[in-house]
């Protein structure tokens, strides 16, 4: 089955996308065509969105799904009149939450407070800069400042996981690539020895690793299954020898990998 889904917001649309994807993921038998419509913050833009929704309905012969985070009620009424099936992922919770807090919501558009006064935002920006500066063993002399150092063979997911940890949680991550030279010795790489408590390993299924590497360097020794099997096996042995916790990233998303790392290490999310 195929259906069209719209993520509509009066701000960036990120919340609508995240919540919407979480909901839609429970219906794997349906193929969704997704459209994100951010900054629908006036009647004119709402009517433009309605035109798109009704066009999708006419094309599909099915009612489009609308995941929205609209705060302004008149704007939301325009969207409702489109005939799509609307899921309100903000207002559904605001009233009950207000009752629990014995107050009312501000009804302000849910833009994050991204001014320089926002400590969490600033920390996330600094964390992203740190992750980029310390990517792929870039600055091993700064591992003292890292909250965590991800270790793994090339293309095992270190860089995207570091960036997600930084952007989402304000964590200062570094990562170190295990190379052929590192695997020639049974010792932990010299750059990592004094940071053993900060290390966390990432492994991956060799077949999946070979597939990823072939997209980059097809038919090379680097991408051969034999080479991938050797690197993964020896990296795992190193992790076990030095009691480095690790997870297999093969079947996990970046979000899941990050959540499992935080749960395993006890590193606190910097949410304040």
PDB file of C-alpha atoms in Angstrom:
ATOM      1  CA  UNK A   1       0.000   0.000   0.000  1.00  0.00           C
ATOM      2  CA  UNK A   2       1.044   3.584  -0.644  1.00  0.00           C
ATOM      3  CA  UNK A   3      -0.111   6.668   1.245  1.00  0.00           C
ATOM      4  CA  UNK A   4       0.957  10.293   1.382  1.00  0.00           C
ATOM      5  CA  UNK A   5       1.983  11.843   4.702  1.00  0.00           C
ATOM      6  CA  UNK A   6       2.452  15.532   5.417  1.00  0.00           C
ATOM      7  CA  UNK A   7       4.483  16.898   8.332  1.00  0.00           C
ATOM      8  CA  UNK A   8       3.215  20.435   8.894  1.00  0.00           C
ATOM      9  CA  UNK A   9       4.590  22.967  11.338  1.00  0.00           C
ATOM     10  CA  UNK A  10       4.548  26.672  12.115  1.00  0.00           C
ATOM     11  CA  UNK A  11       8.258  26.357  12.922  1.00  0.00           C
ATOM     12  CA  UNK A  12      11.086  24.187  11.557  1.00  0.00           C
ATOM     13  CA  UNK A  13       9.053  20.994  11.209  1.00  0.00           C
ATOM     14  CA  UNK A  14      11.620  18.913  13.057  1.00  0.00           C
ATOM     15  CA  UNK A  15       9.253  17.927  15.877  1.00  0.00           C
ATOM     16  CA  UNK A  16       6.506  17.012  13.416  1.00  0.00           C
ATOM     17  CA  UNK A  17       8.978  14.884  11.444  1.00  0.00           C
ATOM     18  CA  UNK A  18      10.387  13.089  14.484  1.00  0.00           C
ATOM     19  CA  UNK A  19       6.984  12.397  16.028  1.00  0.00           C
ATOM     20  CA  UNK A  20       5.487  11.529  12.670  1.00  0.00           C
ATOM     21  CA  UNK A  21       8.233   9.108  11.735  1.00  0.00           C
ATOM     22  CA  UNK A  22       7.891   7.437  15.130  1.00  0.00           C
ATOM     23  CA  UNK A  23       4.178   6.910  14.473  1.00  0.00           C
ATOM     24  CA  UNK A  24       4.489   5.838  10.849  1.00  0.00           C
ATOM     25  CA  UNK A  25       7.222   3.321  11.669  1.00  0.00           C
ATOM     26  CA  UNK A  26       4.539   1.162  13.306  1.00  0.00           C
ATOM     27  CA  UNK A  27       2.982   0.530   9.883  1.00  0.00           C
ATOM     28  CA  UNK A  28       5.810  -1.133   7.918  1.00  0.00           C
ATOM     29  CA  UNK A  29       3.462  -2.639   5.337  1.00  0.00           C
ATOM     30  CA  UNK A  30       2.589   0.828   4.029  1.00  0.00           C
ATOM     31  CA  UNK A  31       4.933   2.855   1.828  1.00  0.00           C
ATOM     32  CA  UNK A  32       4.626   6.532   2.704  1.00  0.00           C
ATOM     33  CA  UNK A  33       5.438   9.419   0.404  1.00  0.00           C
ATOM     34  CA  UNK A  34       6.546  12.119   2.850  1.00  0.00           C
ATOM     35  CA  UNK A  35       6.284  15.885   2.516  1.00  0.00           C
ATOM     36  CA  UNK A  36       7.477  18.360   5.152  1.00  0.00           C
ATOM     37  CA  UNK A  37       5.894  21.816   5.159  1.00  0.00           C
ATOM     38  CA  UNK A  38       7.678  24.071   7.674  1.00  0.00           C
ATOM     39  CA  UNK A  39       6.817  27.646   8.685  1.00  0.00           C
ATOM     40  CA  UNK A  40       3.108  27.398   7.886  1.00  0.00           C
ATOM     41  CA  UNK A  41       2.469  30.430  10.075  1.00  0.00           C
ATOM     42  CA  UNK A  42      -0.217  32.396   8.201  1.00  0.00           C
ATOM     43  CA  UNK A  43      -3.512  31.757   6.418  1.00  0.00           C
ATOM     44  CA  UNK A  44      -1.957  32.131   2.954  1.00  0.00           C
ATOM     45  CA  UNK A  45       0.612  29.394   3.612  1.00  0.00           C
ATOM     46  CA  UNK A  46      -2.056  27.194   5.167  1.00  0.00           C
ATOM     47  CA  UNK A  47      -4.206  27.458   2.018  1.00  0.00           C
ATOM     48  CA  UNK A  48      -1.159  26.607  -0.091  1.00  0.00           C
ATOM     49  CA  UNK A  49      -0.672  23.508   2.061  1.00  0.00           C
ATOM     50  CA  UNK A  50      -4.333  22.579   1.596  1.00  0.00           C
ATOM     51  CA  UNK A  51      -3.875  22.689  -2.176  1.00  0.00           C
ATOM     52  CA  UNK A  52      -0.994  20.219  -1.919  1.00  0.00           C
ATOM     53  CA  UNK A  53      -2.931  17.938   0.432  1.00  0.00           C
ATOM     54  CA  UNK A  54      -6.001  17.867  -1.785  1.00  0.00           C
ATOM     55  CA  UNK A  55      -3.869  17.210  -4.874  1.00  0.00           C
ATOM     56  CA  UNK A  56      -2.317  14.210  -3.118  1.00  0.00           C
ATOM     57  CA  UNK A  57      -5.781  12.944  -2.173  1.00  0.00           C
ATOM     58  CA  UNK A  58      -7.002  13.221  -5.770  1.00  0.00           C
ATOM     59  CA  UNK A  59      -3.902  11.462  -7.070  1.00  0.00           C
ATOM     60  CA  UNK A  60      -3.871   8.635  -4.507  1.00  0.00           C
ATOM     61  CA  UNK A  61      -7.590   8.160  -4.097  1.00  0.00           C
ATOM     62  CA  UNK A  62      -6.831   7.968  -0.373  1.00  0.00           C
ATOM     63  CA  UNK A  63      -7.016  10.383   2.543  1.00  0.00           C
ATOM     64  CA  UNK A  64      -3.554  11.872   3.206  1.00  0.00           C
ATOM     65  CA  UNK A  65      -2.118  11.611   6.703  1.00  0.00           C
ATOM     66  CA  UNK A  66      -1.246  14.943   8.344  1.00  0.00           C
ATOM     67  CA  UNK A  67       1.087  15.111  11.339  1.00  0.00           C
ATOM     68  CA  UNK A  68       1.042  18.671  12.614  1.00  0.00           C
ATOM     69  CA  UNK A  69       2.503  20.785  15.397  1.00  0.00           C
ATOM     70  CA  UNK A  70       0.460  23.901  14.671  1.00  0.00           C
ATOM     71  CA  UNK A  71      -0.275  26.123  17.648  1.00  0.00           C
ATOM     72  CA  UNK A  72      -2.467  28.780  16.013  1.00  0.00           C
ATOM     73  CA  UNK A  73      -6.011  27.402  16.013  1.00  0.00           C
ATOM     74  CA  UNK A  74      -7.359  29.386  12.993  1.00  0.00           C
ATOM     75  CA  UNK A  75      -4.432  28.133  10.901  1.00  0.00           C
ATOM     76  CA  UNK A  76      -5.003  24.594  12.081  1.00  0.00           C
ATOM     77  CA  UNK A  77      -8.700  24.801  11.176  1.00  0.00           C
ATOM     78  CA  UNK A  78      -7.717  25.633   7.592  1.00  0.00           C
ATOM     79  CA  UNK A  79      -5.530  22.509   7.469  1.00  0.00           C
ATOM     80  CA  UNK A  80      -8.309  20.359   8.955  1.00  0.00           C
ATOM     81  CA  UNK A  81     -10.661  21.525   6.196  1.00  0.00           C
ATOM     82  CA  UNK A  82      -8.323  19.934   3.633  1.00  0.00           C
ATOM     83  CA  UNK A  83      -9.964  16.588   4.311  1.00  0.00           C
ATOM     84  CA  UNK A  84      -6.760  14.897   5.407  1.00  0.00           C
ATOM     85  CA  UNK A  85      -6.544  12.785   8.548  1.00  0.00           C
ATOM     86  CA  UNK A  86      -4.947  15.132  11.090  1.00  0.00           C
ATOM     87  CA  UNK A  87      -2.850  14.001  14.038  1.00  0.00           C
ATOM     88  CA  UNK A  88      -2.155  16.896  16.409  1.00  0.00           C
ATOM     89  CA  UNK A  89       1.005  15.950  18.304  1.00  0.00           C
ATOM     90  CA  UNK A  90       1.266  19.148  20.352  1.00  0.00           C
ATOM     91  CA  UNK A  91      -2.177  20.365  21.359  1.00  0.00           C
ATOM     92  CA  UNK A  92      -3.258  16.845  22.307  1.00  0.00           C
ATOM     93  CA  UNK A  93      -0.895  17.076  25.253  1.00  0.00           C
ATOM     94  CA  UNK A  94      -0.832  20.784  26.106  1.00  0.00           C
ATOM     95  CA  UNK A  95      -4.193  20.976  27.890  1.00  0.00           C
ATOM     96  CA  UNK A  96      -3.660  17.882  30.108  1.00  0.00           C
ATOM     97  CA  UNK A  97      -0.117  19.039  30.864  1.00  0.00           C
ATOM     98  CA  UNK A  98      -1.382  22.493  31.743  1.00  0.00           C
ATOM     99  CA  UNK A  99      -3.875  20.943  34.138  1.00  0.00           C
ATOM    100  CA  UNK A 100      -1.143  18.919  35.796  1.00  0.00           C
ATOM    101  CA  UNK A 101       1.020  22.036  36.123  1.00  0.00           C
ATOM    102  CA  UNK A 102      -1.939  24.141  37.232  1.00  0.00           C
ATOM    103  CA  UNK A 103      -1.238  26.725  34.529  1.00  0.00           C
ATOM    104  CA  UNK A 104      -1.857  27.368  30.842  1.00  0.00           C
ATOM    105  CA  UNK A 105       0.526  27.195  27.916  1.00  0.00           C
ATOM    106  CA  UNK A 106       1.841  30.366  26.330  1.00  0.00           C
ATOM    107  CA  UNK A 107       0.406  29.462  22.907  1.00  0.00           C
ATOM    108  CA  UNK A 108       3.705  30.661  21.483  1.00  0.00           C
ATOM    109  CA  UNK A 109       5.011  29.050  18.332  1.00  0.00           C
ATOM    110  CA  UNK A 110       7.335  26.309  19.418  1.00  0.00           C
ATOM    111  CA  UNK A 111      10.567  27.681  18.095  1.00  0.00           C
ATOM    112  CA  UNK A 112      13.614  26.644  20.119  1.00  0.00           C
ATOM    113  CA  UNK A 113      15.199  29.535  21.941  1.00  0.00           C
ATOM    114  CA  UNK A 114      18.367  29.651  19.886  1.00  0.00           C
ATOM    115  CA  UNK A 115      19.698  33.018  20.959  1.00  0.00           C
ATOM    116  CA  UNK A 116      23.206  33.114  22.345  1.00  0.00           C
ATOM    117  CA  UNK A 117      21.677  33.282  25.824  1.00  0.00           C
ATOM    118  CA  UNK A 118      20.545  29.677  25.524  1.00  0.00           C
ATOM    119  CA  UNK A 119      23.190  27.581  27.288  1.00  0.00           C
ATOM    120  CA  UNK A 120      22.043  24.259  25.870  1.00  0.00           C
ATOM    121  CA  UNK A 121      22.127  25.551  22.299  1.00  0.00           C
ATOM    122  CA  UNK A 122      25.620  26.990  22.752  1.00  0.00           C
ATOM    123  CA  UNK A 123      26.884  23.745  24.236  1.00  0.00           C
ATOM    124  CA  UNK A 124      25.502  21.779  21.298  1.00  0.00           C
ATOM    125  CA  UNK A 125      27.268  24.085  18.831  1.00  0.00           C
ATOM    126  CA  UNK A 126      30.531  23.714  20.751  1.00  0.00           C
ATOM    127  CA  UNK A 127      30.059  19.948  20.884  1.00  0.00           C
ATOM    128  CA  UNK A 128      29.575  19.756  17.103  1.00  0.00           C
ATOM    129  CA  UNK A 129      32.763  21.774  16.545  1.00  0.00           C
ATOM    130  CA  UNK A 130      34.576  19.422  18.927  1.00  0.00           C
ATOM    131  CA  UNK A 131      33.237  16.342  17.104  1.00  0.00           C
ATOM    132  CA  UNK A 132      34.390  17.707  13.736  1.00  0.00           C
ATOM    133  CA  UNK A 133      37.818  18.701  15.056  1.00  0.00           C
ATOM    134  CA  UNK A 134      38.310  15.295  16.637  1.00  0.00           C
ATOM    135  CA  UNK A 135      36.939  13.151  13.828  1.00  0.00           C
ATOM    136  CA  UNK A 136      38.889  10.126  12.611  1.00  0.00           C
ATOM    137  CA  UNK A 137      41.756  10.567  15.063  1.00  0.00           C
ATOM    138  CA  UNK A 138      42.185  14.197  14.040  1.00  0.00           C
ATOM    139  CA  UNK A 139      43.413  15.587  17.371  1.00  0.00           C
ATOM    140  CA  UNK A 140      44.415  12.832  19.752  1.00  0.00           C
ATOM    141  CA  UNK A 141      45.936  15.437  22.075  1.00  0.00           C
ATOM    142  CA  UNK A 142      42.394  16.650  22.946  1.00  0.00           C
ATOM    143  CA  UNK A 143      41.019  13.356  24.239  1.00  0.00           C
ATOM    144  CA  UNK A 144      41.329  14.702  27.784  1.00  0.00           C
ATOM    145  CA  UNK A 145      38.474  17.073  26.921  1.00  0.00           C
ATOM    146  CA  UNK A 146      36.273  14.402  25.358  1.00  0.00           C
ATOM    147  CA  UNK A 147      33.277  12.887  27.133  1.00  0.00           C
ATOM    148  CA  UNK A 148      33.661   9.716  25.068  1.00  0.00           C
ATOM    149  CA  UNK A 149      35.990   8.317  22.396  1.00  0.00           C
ATOM    150  CA  UNK A 150      34.374   5.982  19.880  1.00  0.00           C
ATOM    151  CA  UNK A 151      36.711   3.346  18.468  1.00  0.00           C
ATOM    152  CA  UNK A 152      36.170   1.101  15.472  1.00  0.00           C
ATOM    153  CA  UNK A 153      37.279   0.087  12.015  1.00  0.00           C
ATOM    154  CA  UNK A 154      36.689   2.372   9.063  1.00  0.00           C
ATOM    155  CA  UNK A 155      32.996   2.801   8.106  1.00  0.00           C
ATOM    156  CA  UNK A 156      31.569   1.284  11.282  1.00  0.00           C
ATOM    157  CA  UNK A 157      29.488   4.379  12.082  1.00  0.00           C
ATOM    158  CA  UNK A 158      31.813   6.422  14.284  1.00  0.00           C
ATOM    159  CA  UNK A 159      31.454   9.828  12.614  1.00  0.00           C
ATOM    160  CA  UNK A 160      27.648   9.998  12.269  1.00  0.00           C
ATOM    161  CA  UNK A 161      27.222   8.717  15.816  1.00  0.00           C
ATOM    162  CA  UNK A 162      29.603  11.364  17.148  1.00  0.00           C
ATOM    163  CA  UNK A 163      27.762  14.111  15.302  1.00  0.00           C
ATOM    164  CA  UNK A 164      24.401  12.894  16.596  1.00  0.00           C
ATOM    165  CA  UNK A 165      25.659  12.752  20.184  1.00  0.00           C
ATOM    166  CA  UNK A 166      26.952  16.292  19.817  1.00  0.00           C
ATOM    167  CA  UNK A 167      23.957  17.829  18.064  1.00  0.00           C
ATOM    168  CA  UNK A 168      21.254  16.077  20.040  1.00  0.00           C
ATOM    169  CA  UNK A 169      22.738  15.848  23.510  1.00  0.00           C
ATOM    170  CA  UNK A 170      25.601  18.354  23.711  1.00  0.00           C
ATOM    171  CA  UNK A 171      28.118  15.577  24.400  1.00  0.00           C
ATOM    172  CA  UNK A 172      31.760  16.146  23.432  1.00  0.00           C
ATOM    173  CA  UNK A 173      32.728  13.066  21.377  1.00  0.00           C
ATOM    174  CA  UNK A 174      35.903  12.059  19.576  1.00  0.00           C
ATOM    175  CA  UNK A 175      36.538   9.013  17.451  1.00  0.00           C
ATOM    176  CA  UNK A 176      39.564   6.952  16.548  1.00  0.00           C
ATOM    177  CA  UNK A 177      39.847   4.671  13.484  1.00  0.00           C
ATOM    178  CA  UNK A 178      41.464   1.278  13.986  1.00  0.00           C
ATOM    179  CA  UNK A 179      43.863   0.801  11.074  1.00  0.00           C
ATOM    180  CA  UNK A 180      45.918  -2.081   9.726  1.00  0.00           C
ATOM    181  CA  UNK A 181      48.923  -0.737  11.637  1.00  0.00           C
ATOM    182  CA  UNK A 182      46.951  -0.843  14.885  1.00  0.00           C
ATOM    183  CA  UNK A 183      45.888  -4.427  14.217  1.00  0.00           C
ATOM    184  CA  UNK A 184      49.449  -5.624  13.683  1.00  0.00           C
ATOM    185  CA  UNK A 185      49.981  -5.283  17.428  1.00  0.00           C
ATOM    186  CA  UNK A 186      48.090  -6.925  20.272  1.00  0.00           C
ATOM    187  CA  UNK A 187      48.363  -3.679  22.233  1.00  0.00           C
ATOM    188  CA  UNK A 188      45.788  -0.929  22.483  1.00  0.00           C
ATOM    189  CA  UNK A 189      46.862   1.944  20.183  1.00  0.00           C
ATOM    190  CA  UNK A 190      49.211   4.287  22.028  1.00  0.00           C
ATOM    191  CA  UNK A 191      46.916   7.294  21.595  1.00  0.00           C
ATOM    192  CA  UNK A 192      44.150   5.480  23.489  1.00  0.00           C
ATOM    193  CA  UNK A 193      45.964   3.871  26.408  1.00  0.00           C
ATOM    194  CA  UNK A 194      45.579   6.657  28.938  1.00  0.00           C
ATOM    195  CA  UNK A 195      41.908   7.133  27.989  1.00  0.00           C
ATOM    196  CA  UNK A 196      40.719   3.557  28.443  1.00  0.00           C
ATOM    197  CA  UNK A 197      37.745   4.562  30.621  1.00  0.00           C
ATOM    198  CA  UNK A 198      36.428   6.863  27.890  1.00  0.00           C
ATOM    199  CA  UNK A 199      36.566   4.301  25.100  1.00  0.00           C
ATOM    200  CA  UNK A 200      33.525   2.721  23.486  1.00  0.00           C
ATOM    201  CA  UNK A 201      33.797   0.329  20.561  1.00  0.00           C
ATOM    202  CA  UNK A 202      31.646   0.007  17.457  1.00  0.00           C
ATOM    203  CA  UNK A 203      31.620  -3.189  15.428  1.00  0.00           C
ATOM    204  CA  UNK A 204      29.649  -4.215  12.360  1.00  0.00           C
ATOM    205  CA  UNK A 205      28.766  -7.325  10.410  1.00  0.00           C
ATOM    206  CA  UNK A 206      31.644  -7.967   7.938  1.00  0.00           C
ATOM    207  CA  UNK A 207      29.274  -8.531   5.007  1.00  0.00           C
ATOM    208  CA  UNK A 208      27.546  -5.227   5.682  1.00  0.00           C
ATOM    209  CA  UNK A 209      30.914  -3.512   6.096  1.00  0.00           C
ATOM    210  CA  UNK A 210      32.134  -4.887   2.764  1.00  0.00           C
ATOM    211  CA  UNK A 211      28.974  -3.610   1.086  1.00  0.00           C
ATOM    212  CA  UNK A 212      29.453  -0.104   2.524  1.00  0.00           C
ATOM    213  CA  UNK A 213      33.126   0.007   1.584  1.00  0.00           C
ATOM    214  CA  UNK A 214      32.426  -1.194  -1.964  1.00  0.00           C
ATOM    215  CA  UNK A 215      30.242   1.869  -2.474  1.00  0.00           C
ATOM    216  CA  UNK A 216      33.330   3.940  -1.768  1.00  0.00           C
ATOM    217  CA  UNK A 217      36.166   1.858  -3.244  1.00  0.00           C
ATOM    218  CA  UNK A 218      34.725  -0.968  -5.305  1.00  0.00           C
ATOM    219  CA  UNK A 219      36.774  -4.135  -5.830  1.00  0.00           C
ATOM    220  CA  UNK A 220      39.578  -2.963  -3.560  1.00  0.00           C
ATOM    221  CA  UNK A 221      41.411  -4.866  -0.838  1.00  0.00           C
ATOM    222  CA  UNK A 222      39.934  -2.353   1.609  1.00  0.00           C
ATOM    223  CA  UNK A 223      36.415  -3.443   0.612  1.00  0.00           C
ATOM    224  CA  UNK A 224      37.053  -7.185   0.307  1.00  0.00           C
ATOM    225  CA  UNK A 225      35.060  -9.466   2.575  1.00  0.00           C
ATOM    226  CA  UNK A 226      38.236 -11.177   3.752  1.00  0.00           C
ATOM    227  CA  UNK A 227      39.770  -7.868   4.845  1.00  0.00           C
ATOM    228  CA  UNK A 228      36.551  -6.794   6.551  1.00  0.00           C
ATOM    229  CA  UNK A 229      36.292 -10.078   8.437  1.00  0.00           C
ATOM    230  CA  UNK A 230      39.892  -9.773   9.625  1.00  0.00           C
ATOM    231  CA  UNK A 231      39.501  -6.184  10.808  1.00  0.00           C
ATOM    232  CA  UNK A 232      36.222  -6.799  12.620  1.00  0.00           C
ATOM    233  CA  UNK A 233      37.461  -9.973  14.330  1.00  0.00           C
ATOM    234  CA  UNK A 234      40.699  -8.364  15.503  1.00  0.00           C
ATOM    235  CA  UNK A 235      38.936  -5.192  16.648  1.00  0.00           C
ATOM    236  CA  UNK A 236      36.515  -7.273  18.735  1.00  0.00           C
ATOM    237  CA  UNK A 237      39.431  -9.188  20.234  1.00  0.00           C
ATOM    238  CA  UNK A 238      41.096  -5.886  21.156  1.00  0.00           C
ATOM    239  CA  UNK A 239      37.931  -4.590  22.804  1.00  0.00           C
ATOM    240  CA  UNK A 240      37.573  -7.763  24.869  1.00  0.00           C
ATOM    241  CA  UNK A 241      41.248  -7.799  25.830  1.00  0.00           C
ATOM    242  CA  UNK A 242      41.073  -4.284  27.248  1.00  0.00           C
ATOM    243  CA  UNK A 243      37.501  -4.437  28.610  1.00  0.00           C
ATOM    244  CA  UNK A 244      36.267  -1.804  26.166  1.00  0.00           C
ATOM    245  CA  UNK A 245      32.446  -1.936  25.961  1.00  0.00           C
ATOM    246  CA  UNK A 246      31.146  -2.246  22.408  1.00  0.00           C
ATOM    247  CA  UNK A 247      28.022  -2.786  20.342  1.00  0.00           C
ATOM    248  CA  UNK A 248      27.308  -4.145  16.881  1.00  0.00           C
ATOM    249  CA  UNK A 249      25.913  -1.280  14.788  1.00  0.00           C
ATOM    250  CA  UNK A 250      24.679  -3.417  11.872  1.00  0.00           C
ATOM    251  CA  UNK A 251      20.953  -3.341  12.582  1.00  0.00           C
ATOM    252  CA  UNK A 252      20.705  -0.110  14.561  1.00  0.00           C
ATOM    253  CA  UNK A 253      19.960   3.443  13.503  1.00  0.00           C
ATOM    254  CA  UNK A 254      22.213   6.296  14.628  1.00  0.00           C
ATOM    255  CA  UNK A 255      19.570   7.218  17.209  1.00  0.00           C
ATOM    256  CA  UNK A 256      19.535   3.688  18.613  1.00  0.00           C
ATOM    257  CA  UNK A 257      23.326   3.432  18.667  1.00  0.00           C
ATOM    258  CA  UNK A 258      23.566   6.720  20.559  1.00  0.00           C
ATOM    259  CA  UNK A 259      20.881   5.765  23.059  1.00  0.00           C
ATOM    260  CA  UNK A 260      22.560   2.422  23.748  1.00  0.00           C
ATOM    261  CA  UNK A 261      25.934   4.100  24.237  1.00  0.00           C
ATOM    262  CA  UNK A 262      24.496   6.551  26.758  1.00  0.00           C
ATOM    263  CA  UNK A 263      22.629   3.793  28.587  1.00  0.00           C
ATOM    264  CA  UNK A 264      25.780   1.673  28.770  1.00  0.00           C
ATOM    265  CA  UNK A 265      28.187   4.412  29.831  1.00  0.00           C
ATOM    266  CA  UNK A 266      25.938   6.483  32.069  1.00  0.00           C
ATOM    267  CA  UNK A 267      27.022   9.706  30.352  1.00  0.00           C
ATOM    268  CA  UNK A 268      24.378  12.333  31.056  1.00  0.00           C
ATOM    269  CA  UNK A 269      22.524  14.076  28.266  1.00  0.00           C
ATOM    270  CA  UNK A 270      23.190  17.811  28.457  1.00  0.00           C
ATOM    271  CA  UNK A 271      19.594  18.965  28.199  1.00  0.00           C
ATOM    272  CA  UNK A 272      19.706  22.034  30.452  1.00  0.00           C
TER     273      UNK A 272
END
